[in-house]
Coordinates of C-alpha atoms and ligand atoms in Angstrom, one line a residue:
M80 CA 7.0 25.5 -8.2
S81 CA 9.9 24.0 -10.3
L82 CA 13.4 25.4 -10.4
H83 CA 14.7 26.7 -13.8
G84 CA 18.6 26.7 -12.8
K85 CA 19.5 30.1 -14.5
S86 CA 20.9 33.3 -13.0
I87 CA 18.4 36.1 -13.0
L88 CA 19.5 39.2 -14.5
A89 CA 17.5 42.4 -13.7
G90 CA 14.3 40.6 -13.9
H91 CA 15.3 38.2 -16.8
L92 CA 16.6 34.7 -16.9
A93 CA 20.0 34.3 -18.2
G94 CA 20.7 32.0 -21.3
P95 CA 22.3 28.7 -20.7
S96 CA 25.8 28.3 -20.1
S97 CA 28.5 25.5 -21.0
A98 CA 29.4 25.2 -17.4
T99 CA 26.6 23.5 -15.2
F100 CA 26.5 22.3 -11.8
Q101 CA 24.1 20.6 -9.3
A102 CA 23.6 20.9 -5.6
I103 CA 24.6 17.8 -3.6
S104 CA 22.5 17.1 -0.6
P105 CA 24.8 16.8 2.5
L106 CA 22.2 14.5 3.9
T107 CA 22.7 11.8 1.2
G108 CA 25.8 12.9 -0.6
Q109 CA 23.5 12.5 -3.7
P110 CA 22.9 15.4 -6.5
L111 CA 19.5 17.2 -6.5
E112 CA 17.7 18.4 -9.4
P113 CA 17.8 20.6 -11.7
T114 CA 21.1 21.5 -13.3
F115 CA 22.2 25.0 -12.7
H116 CA 24.0 27.3 -15.0
Q117 CA 27.1 29.1 -14.1
G118 CA 27.1 32.7 -14.7
T119 CA 29.4 34.0 -17.8
P120 CA 31.3 37.1 -18.0
S121 CA 28.5 38.6 -20.0
D122 CA 26.0 37.7 -17.3
V123 CA 28.2 39.7 -14.7
D124 CA 28.3 42.5 -17.1
A125 CA 24.5 42.6 -17.8
A126 CA 23.7 42.4 -14.2
L127 CA 26.1 45.4 -13.0
Q128 CA 25.1 47.6 -16.2
A129 CA 21.4 47.1 -15.1
A130 CA 22.3 47.9 -11.5
E131 CA 24.3 51.0 -12.5
N132 CA 21.2 52.2 -14.7
A133 CA 18.9 51.4 -11.7
F134 CA 21.1 53.4 -9.2
Q135 CA 19.8 56.9 -10.1
I136 CA 16.1 56.1 -10.0
Y137 CA 16.4 53.7 -7.1
S138 CA 18.6 56.1 -4.9
A139 CA 16.5 59.1 -5.4
L140 CA 13.3 57.2 -4.2
S141 CA 11.7 58.2 -1.0
A142 CA 12.7 56.3 2.1
Q143 CA 9.0 55.3 2.2
K144 CA 9.0 53.7 -1.2
R145 CA 12.4 51.8 -0.3
A146 CA 10.7 50.6 3.1
E147 CA 7.9 49.3 1.1
F148 CA 10.0 47.2 -1.0
L149 CA 11.8 45.8 1.8
E150 CA 8.6 44.7 3.5
K151 CA 7.2 43.5 0.1
I152 CA 10.3 41.2 -0.1
A153 CA 9.6 39.8 3.2
E154 CA 6.1 39.1 2.3
E155 CA 7.0 37.3 -0.9
I156 CA 9.7 35.2 0.9
L157 CA 6.8 34.1 3.4
A158 CA 4.6 33.2 0.4
L159 CA 7.2 30.6 -0.8
G160 CA 5.8 28.8 2.1
D161 CA 7.3 25.1 2.9
E162 CA 8.9 24.8 -0.4
L163 CA 11.7 27.2 0.5
L164 CA 12.2 25.6 3.8
Q165 CA 12.1 21.9 2.3
R166 CA 14.5 23.0 -0.5
T167 CA 17.0 24.7 1.7
H168 CA 16.7 21.6 4.2
L169 CA 17.8 19.4 1.4
E170 CA 20.7 21.5 0.3
T171 CA 22.1 22.5 3.5
G172 CA 21.1 19.6 5.9
L173 CA 19.9 22.2 8.5
P174 CA 17.0 21.1 10.5
L175 CA 13.5 22.5 9.4
E176 CA 12.9 24.1 12.9
R177 CA 16.2 26.0 12.6
L178 CA 15.2 27.2 9.0
T179 CA 11.8 28.3 10.2
G180 CA 13.6 30.5 12.7
E181 CA 16.1 31.7 10.1
R182 CA 13.4 32.8 7.8
G183 CA 11.8 34.6 10.6
R184 CA 15.2 36.5 11.1
T185 CA 15.5 37.3 7.4
M186 CA 12.0 38.8 7.4
G187 CA 12.7 40.5 10.7
Q188 CA 15.9 41.9 9.2
L189 CA 14.2 43.3 5.9
R190 CA 11.3 45.1 8.3
L191 CA 14.0 46.3 10.8
F192 CA 15.8 48.3 7.8
A193 CA 12.5 49.4 6.6
E194 CA 12.0 50.9 10.1
V195 CA 15.6 52.3 10.2
I196 CA 15.0 54.3 6.9
R197 CA 11.6 55.4 7.7
E198 CA 12.9 56.9 11.0
G199 CA 16.0 58.5 9.0
S200 CA 18.6 59.4 11.6
W201 CA 21.0 56.7 9.9
I202 CA 21.8 59.5 7.3
D203 CA 23.5 61.5 10.2
A204 CA 22.3 64.7 8.8
R205 CA 24.5 67.8 10.1
I206 CA 23.7 71.4 9.5
D207 CA 25.8 74.5 10.3
T208 CA 23.8 77.4 9.1
A209 CA 25.7 80.2 7.5
L210 CA 27.2 82.9 9.8
P211 CA 27.6 85.9 7.2
D212 CA 28.9 88.2 9.8
R213 CA 31.4 86.1 11.6
Q214 CA 34.9 87.6 11.9
P215 CA 37.4 87.5 10.3
L216 CA 35.7 85.3 7.9
P217 CA 32.0 84.5 7.2
R218 CA 31.0 81.0 7.5
P219 CA 29.3 79.3 4.6
D220 CA 26.0 77.3 5.0
L221 CA 27.1 73.6 5.2
R222 CA 24.9 70.6 5.1
R223 CA 26.0 67.1 5.2
M224 CA 24.4 63.4 5.1
M225 CA 25.3 59.8 4.1
L226 CA 24.3 59.0 0.6
P227 CA 24.3 55.5 -1.1
L228 CA 27.6 54.2 -2.9
G229 CA 26.0 52.7 -5.9
P230 CA 25.7 49.0 -7.0
V231 CA 26.8 46.6 -4.2
V232 CA 28.0 42.8 -4.8
V233 CA 26.8 40.5 -2.1
F234 CA 28.3 37.0 -1.6
G235 CA 25.8 34.6 0.0
A236 CA 27.1 32.9 3.0
S237 CA 26.8 28.9 3.2
N238 CA 26.2 28.7 7.1
F239 CA 23.1 31.3 7.1
P240 CA 21.5 30.1 3.6
L241 CA 18.6 32.6 4.4
A242 CA 19.6 35.1 6.8
F243 CA 23.1 35.8 5.4
S244 CA 22.4 34.8 1.7
V245 CA 20.4 36.2 -1.1
A246 CA 17.9 38.3 1.0
G247 CA 20.1 38.4 4.0
G248 CA 21.5 41.1 6.2
D249 CA 23.9 42.5 3.7
T250 CA 21.2 42.6 0.8
A251 CA 18.7 44.2 3.1
S252 CA 21.2 46.8 4.4
A253 CA 22.3 47.8 1.0
L254 CA 19.0 48.0 -0.5
A255 CA 17.7 50.2 2.6
A256 CA 20.5 52.5 1.9
G257 CA 19.5 53.0 -1.7
C258 CA 22.1 50.7 -3.5
P259 CA 21.1 48.0 -6.0
V260 CA 22.3 44.5 -5.2
V261 CA 24.0 41.8 -7.3
V262 CA 24.3 38.6 -5.5
K263 CA 26.8 35.9 -6.1
G264 CA 25.0 32.9 -5.0
H265 CA 26.5 30.3 -2.7
P266 CA 26.9 27.2 -4.8
A267 CA 25.9 24.8 -1.9
H268 CA 22.3 26.0 -1.9
P269 CA 21.5 27.2 -5.4
G270 CA 17.8 26.1 -5.5
A271 CA 17.1 28.2 -2.0
S272 CA 19.0 31.2 -3.9
E273 CA 16.7 30.9 -6.8
L274 CA 13.6 30.8 -4.8
V275 CA 14.7 33.9 -2.7
A276 CA 15.9 35.7 -5.8
G277 CA 12.5 35.2 -7.5
A278 CA 10.7 36.6 -4.4
I279 CA 12.9 39.8 -4.5
T280 CA 12.3 40.1 -8.4
K281 CA 8.5 39.8 -7.9
A282 CA 8.7 42.5 -5.1
A283 CA 10.6 44.8 -7.3
A284 CA 8.0 44.4 -10.2
A285 CA 5.2 44.8 -7.6
C286 CA 6.7 48.2 -6.2
G287 CA 7.3 49.4 -9.8
L288 CA 11.1 49.5 -9.4
P289 CA 13.6 49.4 -12.3
A290 CA 14.5 45.6 -12.6
G291 CA 18.0 46.2 -12.3
V292 CA 17.7 46.9 -8.7
F293 CA 18.4 43.2 -8.2
S294 CA 20.2 40.2 -9.8
L295 CA 21.4 36.9 -8.8
I296 CA 24.3 35.1 -10.5
H297 CA 25.3 31.5 -9.9
G298 CA 28.9 30.3 -9.7
T299 CA 30.9 27.5 -8.7
T300 CA 34.5 29.0 -9.6
P301 CA 36.2 32.1 -8.1
E302 CA 36.3 33.6 -11.7
V303 CA 32.5 34.6 -11.4
G304 CA 33.1 36.3 -7.9
L305 CA 36.3 38.0 -8.9
A306 CA 34.7 39.4 -12.2
L307 CA 31.7 40.7 -10.1
A308 CA 34.3 42.4 -7.4
K309 CA 36.4 43.9 -10.5
H310 CA 33.4 45.1 -12.6
P311 CA 33.7 48.8 -12.9
A312 CA 30.1 49.6 -12.1
A313 CA 30.5 47.8 -8.5
R314 CA 31.0 50.3 -5.9
A315 CA 31.4 47.9 -2.7
V316 CA 31.3 44.2 -1.7
G317 CA 29.8 42.4 1.1
F318 CA 31.1 39.0 1.8
T319 CA 31.0 36.4 4.7
G320 CA 33.0 33.1 4.3
S321 CA 36.4 31.8 4.3
H322 CA 39.5 34.1 5.0
R323 CA 40.9 32.7 1.8
A324 CA 38.1 33.9 -0.4
G325 CA 37.6 37.1 1.6
R326 CA 41.2 38.2 1.1
A327 CA 41.3 37.1 -2.5
L328 CA 38.2 39.4 -3.0
F329 CA 39.7 42.2 -1.0
D330 CA 43.0 42.0 -2.9
A331 CA 41.0 42.1 -6.4
A332 CA 38.9 45.0 -5.1
N333 CA 42.2 46.9 -4.1
S334 CA 43.9 46.3 -7.3
R335 CA 41.4 47.9 -9.5
P336 CA 42.2 51.0 -11.2
E337 CA 39.4 52.6 -8.9
P338 CA 39.6 50.6 -5.6
I339 CA 36.3 50.0 -3.8
P340 CA 35.7 48.8 -0.1
V341 CA 35.0 45.1 0.6
F342 CA 33.3 44.4 3.9
A343 CA 34.5 40.7 4.6
E344 CA 33.4 38.9 7.6
M345 CA 36.0 35.8 7.6
S346 CA 37.4 34.2 10.6
S347 CA 37.2 34.3 14.4
L348 CA 38.1 32.0 17.1
N349 CA 35.9 33.8 19.8
P350 CA 38.2 33.3 22.9
L351 CA 36.4 32.4 26.0
I352 CA 38.3 33.2 29.4
I353 CA 37.2 31.5 32.5
L354 CA 38.5 33.4 35.6
P355 CA 39.5 31.4 38.7
G356 CA 36.3 32.2 40.9
A357 CA 34.0 31.1 38.1
L358 CA 36.0 28.0 37.6
A359 CA 35.7 27.2 41.3
E360 CA 32.0 28.1 41.7
R361 CA 30.3 26.7 38.4
G362 CA 32.5 24.6 36.6
A363 CA 30.0 22.2 35.5
Q364 CA 27.5 24.7 34.3
I365 CA 30.2 26.3 32.2
A366 CA 31.3 23.0 30.6
E367 CA 27.8 22.2 29.6
G368 CA 27.1 25.6 28.3
L369 CA 30.6 25.5 26.4
K370 CA 29.7 22.2 24.6
T371 CA 26.2 23.5 23.7
S372 CA 27.7 26.6 22.1
V373 CA 30.6 24.9 20.3
T374 CA 28.3 22.2 18.7
M375 CA 25.5 24.6 18.1
G376 CA 24.6 24.7 14.2
V377 CA 27.4 21.8 14.1
G378 CA 30.0 24.5 15.0
Q379 CA 29.4 26.4 11.9
F380 CA 28.9 29.7 13.3
C381 CA 31.3 32.5 13.1
T382 CA 30.9 33.3 16.8
K383 CA 31.6 29.7 17.8
P384 CA 33.9 29.6 21.0
G385 CA 37.0 28.0 19.5
L386 CA 39.5 28.8 22.2
I387 CA 39.0 28.5 25.8
F388 CA 41.9 30.2 28.4
A389 CA 42.0 29.3 32.1
I390 CA 44.6 29.3 34.7
A391 CA 46.1 26.0 35.9
G392 CA 45.2 24.9 39.4
E393 CA 42.9 22.3 41.4
D394 CA 39.7 23.8 40.0
F395 CA 41.2 23.6 36.4
Q396 CA 41.9 20.0 36.9
K397 CA 38.3 19.2 38.0
F398 CA 36.9 21.2 35.0
I399 CA 38.8 19.2 32.4
P400 CA 37.0 16.0 32.8
L401 CA 33.6 17.8 33.0
L402 CA 34.3 19.1 29.5
Q403 CA 35.6 16.0 28.4
K404 CA 32.2 14.4 29.3
A405 CA 30.2 16.8 27.7
F406 CA 32.1 16.6 24.4
Q407 CA 31.9 12.7 24.4
A408 CA 28.0 12.8 24.9
A409 CA 27.8 15.3 21.8
V410 CA 26.0 13.6 19.0
P411 CA 27.6 13.9 15.4
A412 CA 25.5 16.0 13.0
T413 CA 25.3 16.8 9.3
M414 CA 27.6 19.8 8.1
L415 CA 26.4 22.1 5.3
H416 CA 28.4 20.6 2.5
G417 CA 31.1 18.1 1.7
G418 CA 33.7 20.6 1.2
I419 CA 33.3 22.1 4.7
C420 CA 33.3 18.5 6.2
A421 CA 36.4 17.5 4.5
S422 CA 38.1 20.8 5.6
Y423 CA 37.1 20.1 9.2
H424 CA 38.5 16.5 9.2
Q425 CA 41.7 17.8 7.6
G426 CA 42.0 20.5 10.3
L427 CA 41.3 17.8 13.1
K428 CA 44.1 15.7 11.7
H429 CA 46.6 18.6 11.5
L430 CA 45.9 19.7 15.1
E431 CA 46.3 16.0 16.2
S432 CA 49.8 16.2 14.4
I433 CA 51.0 19.2 16.4
T434 CA 53.4 18.5 19.3
G435 CA 52.2 19.7 22.5
V436 CA 48.4 19.5 21.4
Q437 CA 46.3 16.5 22.8
K438 CA 43.0 15.4 21.6
A439 CA 41.1 15.1 25.0
A440 CA 37.7 14.0 24.0
A441 CA 35.6 13.2 21.1
S442 CA 32.0 12.2 20.5
E443 CA 31.5 8.6 21.4
V444 CA 29.1 8.0 18.7
E445 CA 31.1 7.7 15.3
P446 CA 30.0 10.4 12.6
A447 CA 28.3 8.8 9.5
I448 CA 30.5 9.8 6.6
D449 CA 27.7 9.3 4.0
K450 CA 25.8 11.8 5.7
T451 CA 28.4 14.5 5.7
Q452 CA 28.5 14.1 9.6
A453 CA 31.2 15.6 11.9
E454 CA 32.0 14.8 15.6
A455 CA 32.7 17.0 18.5
V456 CA 36.2 17.2 19.6
L457 CA 38.0 19.0 22.4
F458 CA 41.9 19.5 22.2
I459 CA 44.0 20.8 25.0
T460 CA 47.4 22.6 25.0
D461 CA 49.7 24.8 26.9
S462 CA 50.2 28.4 26.5
A463 CA 53.7 28.3 25.1
T464 CA 52.5 25.7 22.4
F465 CA 49.6 28.2 21.7
R466 CA 51.8 31.2 21.2
K467 CA 54.3 29.1 18.9
E468 CA 52.0 27.4 16.5
S469 CA 50.3 29.6 14.0
A470 CA 47.7 26.9 13.1
L471 CA 46.2 27.1 16.6
H472 CA 45.4 30.8 15.7
E473 CA 43.2 29.9 12.8
E474 CA 39.4 29.2 12.5
L475 CA 38.5 25.8 12.2
F476 CA 34.9 25.4 11.0
G477 CA 33.0 22.7 13.0
P478 CA 32.3 21.6 16.5
Q479 CA 35.7 21.8 17.9
T480 CA 37.5 23.8 20.5
L481 CA 40.8 24.1 22.0
L482 CA 41.4 24.7 25.8
V483 CA 44.7 26.3 26.6
T484 CA 46.3 26.3 30.1
A485 CA 47.9 29.6 31.4
T486 CA 50.3 29.2 34.1
D487 CA 49.4 32.3 36.0
E488 CA 47.6 35.7 35.7
A489 CA 50.6 37.3 33.5
D490 CA 50.5 34.3 31.3
L491 CA 46.8 34.7 30.6
L492 CA 47.3 38.5 29.5
A493 CA 50.2 37.3 27.5
L494 CA 47.8 34.8 25.9
I495 CA 45.3 37.4 25.1
Q496 CA 47.8 39.6 23.7
S497 CA 49.1 37.0 21.2
L498 CA 45.5 36.9 19.7
N499 CA 44.7 37.9 16.2
G500 CA 41.5 40.3 15.7
Q501 CA 38.2 38.5 16.8
L502 CA 34.6 39.1 16.5
T503 CA 33.9 38.3 20.1
A504 CA 35.7 37.6 23.3
T505 CA 33.9 36.3 26.5
V506 CA 34.9 36.4 30.1
H507 CA 33.4 34.2 32.9
G508 CA 33.7 35.3 36.3
T509 CA 32.4 36.0 39.8
T510 CA 31.6 39.6 40.9
T511 CA 35.0 39.5 42.7
D512 CA 36.8 38.1 39.4
L513 CA 35.2 40.8 37.4
A514 CA 36.0 43.6 39.6
G515 CA 39.8 42.5 39.3
A516 CA 39.5 41.9 35.5
G517 CA 40.5 45.6 34.2
A518 CA 43.5 44.4 32.5
V519 CA 41.9 41.4 30.9
F520 CA 39.0 43.7 29.6
A521 CA 41.5 46.2 28.3
A522 CA 43.5 43.8 26.4
L523 CA 40.4 42.1 25.0
Q524 CA 38.8 45.4 23.9
Q525 CA 41.9 45.9 21.5
K526 CA 41.2 42.5 19.9
A527 CA 37.4 42.0 19.7
G528 CA 34.3 43.8 18.4
R529 CA 32.0 42.4 21.0
L530 CA 32.7 41.5 24.7
V531 CA 30.5 39.0 26.5
V532 CA 30.4 38.6 30.3
N533 CA 29.0 35.3 31.8
G534 CA 27.3 34.2 28.5
F535 CA 28.2 32.4 25.3
P536 CA 28.9 34.4 21.9
T537 CA 26.6 32.4 19.7
G538 CA 23.3 33.9 19.2
V539 CA 23.8 37.3 17.5
E540 CA 21.0 39.7 18.4
V541 CA 19.9 41.7 15.4
S542 CA 19.4 45.2 16.9
P543 CA 20.7 48.7 16.8
A544 CA 23.5 48.1 19.5
M545 CA 24.8 45.0 18.0
Q546 CA 28.4 45.0 16.7
H547 CA 29.4 42.0 14.4
G548 CA 32.7 42.9 13.3
G549 CA 36.4 43.1 14.6
P550 CA 40.0 43.7 13.8
Y551 CA 41.6 41.7 10.8
P552 CA 41.3 38.9 10.1
A553 CA 37.7 38.7 11.8
T554 CA 36.7 41.4 9.3
T555 CA 38.3 43.6 6.7
D556 CA 36.9 46.9 8.3
A557 CA 36.6 46.7 12.0
R558 CA 34.8 50.1 12.1
F559 CA 31.6 48.7 10.7
T560 CA 29.2 45.7 11.6
S561 CA 27.4 43.2 9.3
V562 CA 24.7 42.3 11.9
G563 CA 22.2 45.0 13.4
S564 CA 20.8 48.4 11.9
A565 CA 24.2 50.0 11.9
A566 CA 25.2 47.7 9.0
I567 CA 23.6 50.1 6.8
Q568 CA 26.4 52.5 7.2
R569 CA 28.8 50.2 5.1
W570 CA 26.9 51.2 1.9
A571 CA 26.8 55.0 2.2
R572 CA 29.3 57.9 2.2
P573 CA 29.2 61.4 3.5
V574 CA 28.5 64.3 1.2
C575 CA 28.7 68.0 2.1
F576 CA 26.4 70.6 0.3
Q577 CA 27.8 74.0 0.7
N578 CA 25.7 77.2 0.0
F579 CA 23.1 75.2 -1.8
P580 CA 20.1 76.6 -2.9
A581 CA 17.0 75.1 -0.9
T582 CA 15.4 73.7 -4.0
A583 CA 18.6 71.6 -4.9
L584 CA 19.1 70.2 -1.5
P585 CA 18.1 66.5 -0.6
E586 CA 14.7 66.8 1.2
D587 CA 16.2 65.6 4.7
L588 CA 18.7 68.8 4.6
Q589 CA 16.1 71.3 3.7
D590 CA 15.0 73.9 6.3
A591 CA 11.7 72.6 6.7
N592 CA 12.8 69.1 7.7
P593 CA 9.6 67.6 6.3
R594 CA 10.2 64.1 7.6
G595 CA 11.3 65.3 11.0
V596 CA 14.6 63.2 10.9
M597 CA 17.0 63.8 13.9
R598 CA 19.7 66.3 12.8
L599 CA 22.7 68.1 14.3
L600 CA 21.7 71.6 13.9
N601 CA 24.4 74.1 14.8
G602 CA 25.5 71.5 17.3
Q603 CA 22.2 70.5 18.8
L604 CA 20.5 67.3 18.1
T605 CA 16.9 68.0 17.0
R606 CA 13.9 67.0 14.7
A607 CA 12.9 70.6 14.6
A608 CA 13.1 72.9 11.3
V609 CA 15.9 75.4 10.8
Ligands
NAP244 P1 34.1 30.2 0.9 O1 34.8 29.1 0.3 O2 34.7 31.3 1.6 O3 33.2 30.6 -0.1 C1 32.1 31.7 -0.1 C2 32.0 32.4 -1.5 O4 33.1 32.8 -1.9 C3 31.4 31.5 -2.4 O5 30.3 31.9 -3.1 C4 32.6 31.1 -3.2 O6 32.1 30.8 -4.4 C5 33.4 32.4 -3.3 N1 34.7 32.1 -3.3 C6 35.6 31.2 -2.9 N2 36.8 31.3 -3.1 C7 36.8 32.6 -3.9 C8 38.1 33.2 -4.6 N3 39.3 32.8 -4.5 N4 37.6 34.5 -5.1 C9 36.3 34.8 -5.3 N5 35.4 34.1 -4.8 C10 35.6 33.2 -4.0 O7 33.2 29.7 2.1 P2 32.3 28.3 2.2 O8 32.1 27.6 1.0 O9 31.0 28.9 2.9 O10 33.0 27.5 3.4 C11 34.5 27.3 3.3 C12 35.1 27.8 4.8 O11 34.7 29.1 4.8 C13 34.5 27.1 5.8 O12 35.2 26.0 6.1 C14 34.7 28.0 7.0 O13 36.2 27.9 7.4 C15 34.7 29.5 6.3 N6 33.4 30.0 6.6 C16 33.4 31.1 7.5 C17 32.1 31.7 7.7 C18 32.2 32.8 8.9 O14 31.2 33.2 9.2 N7 33.3 33.4 9.4 C19 31.0 31.4 7.3 C20 31.1 30.4 6.2 C21 32.3 29.8 6.0 P3 32.8 29.7 -5.5 O15 33.1 28.4 -4.7 O16 31.8 29.8 -6.6 O17 34.1 30.5 -5.9

């Protein structure tokens, strides 16, 4: 299957553009065929107009029809076979084994959202039946449920080229909610994006859906992304990437005449706190686990533990060489693209230049620059330096972490209080440590969306109870998650129908409850009819 290099606008290929680009393989530093055409302002307009036109029909489809579409997308992605894995490997440097797992996760997410909408309780239906005889005033009949927002713009993430890109979690959850999707492809993997977009387009045609339900636009400049976020037909934005880009999109969406929500997942250091008992009992095990978690995916996970807090003392002194040894043994590996690798090395240099920060260990094997490789690096600092230096509070994407020494328990708490918002926070402790850690947990709860005990934050389960979102700057809206079935809530808003005739009500609010969805009926959760 050869790649055409064009944006896909509601089932049609966009025309050629004067601005073109090629993917650069991080494995070789060489450009890959073919040439891709950057989306133009008229492409942006065509995609969003088509999405707006498709919205009325698509959002009115039954949950069963939308679920079949999601399952068909999963089927078409699998049918792309090895070609998808090989192309993604060339464009991202990610090993085939990892990409095979990620493709499984991508299909799993699509099928999960199919199940979520078939089951139906995500719509949060509430019915307060009329009380005509209530004194002093009668109560009207009130029925409320979540309804889709409209066309959603999704930015493919570089670090999950399948599971958080064209048909990733944002797209799957938005399509499930009933929203057409326009994807801004990540410029680092345009070939993989085109293949997956082709699969979605095929699935839409096979399910007889309006073609405007999905479009892919290529771009290598902020203009394309900003035009998408500012287009009047866009109703929400989903984004995963840098703080700089996420914030630019958030600001652009808020400065529109009619602002729209931007759900951006941007930057997190994922602090990991080692309490004294755990340090004494299993320092070696924690050091090894930390090295694995920090270097997993070459440190390019939003949940990488980039900060470690522990209290000074004899056990801490024994822990440092264990961690140093583990980092020295870590083998350099290829990062996703040249830009990320350059930012990583720039960030390392900056950390080295900060007074009070020491480079304590690095991979013994030199990274191969022509293969876009990065070495693992461990830094150490004290709590006063950490609190003072703002650069130490910023995410550095790559296999690096910073060990911060607290002088005592009060200092540890002050360190936690100095943190920005985080996706995750982890505590290692013995039973006794954890029993006395109430203040630590209370402080962390204010800072992070997911708290982990005696584990590592990398490896995010896609399930109903998952929370992948935290206070700013981890995300722009800590009330929502971008991973797990609750992610669908971002793309819907509640609407209340007062005294509506039965025939004009959405099916799931009708007395008979034909699908048997869970509803809060006069204060009681039930699947029963009214
Ligand atoms: P990025 O630079 O944030 O780019 C992500 C997407 O946003 C791309 O489609 C990019 O396309 C677009 N974009 C960039 N700047 C923009 C702007 N000013 N206005 C509108 N759109 C813009 O992310 P990246 O290339 O994946 O990696 C760069 C850094 O992002 C990494 O070093 C890392 O720090 C961070 N990152 C974080 C996560 C996370 O999960 N927290 C994930 C990935 C990356 P164009 O280039 O075409 O504008």
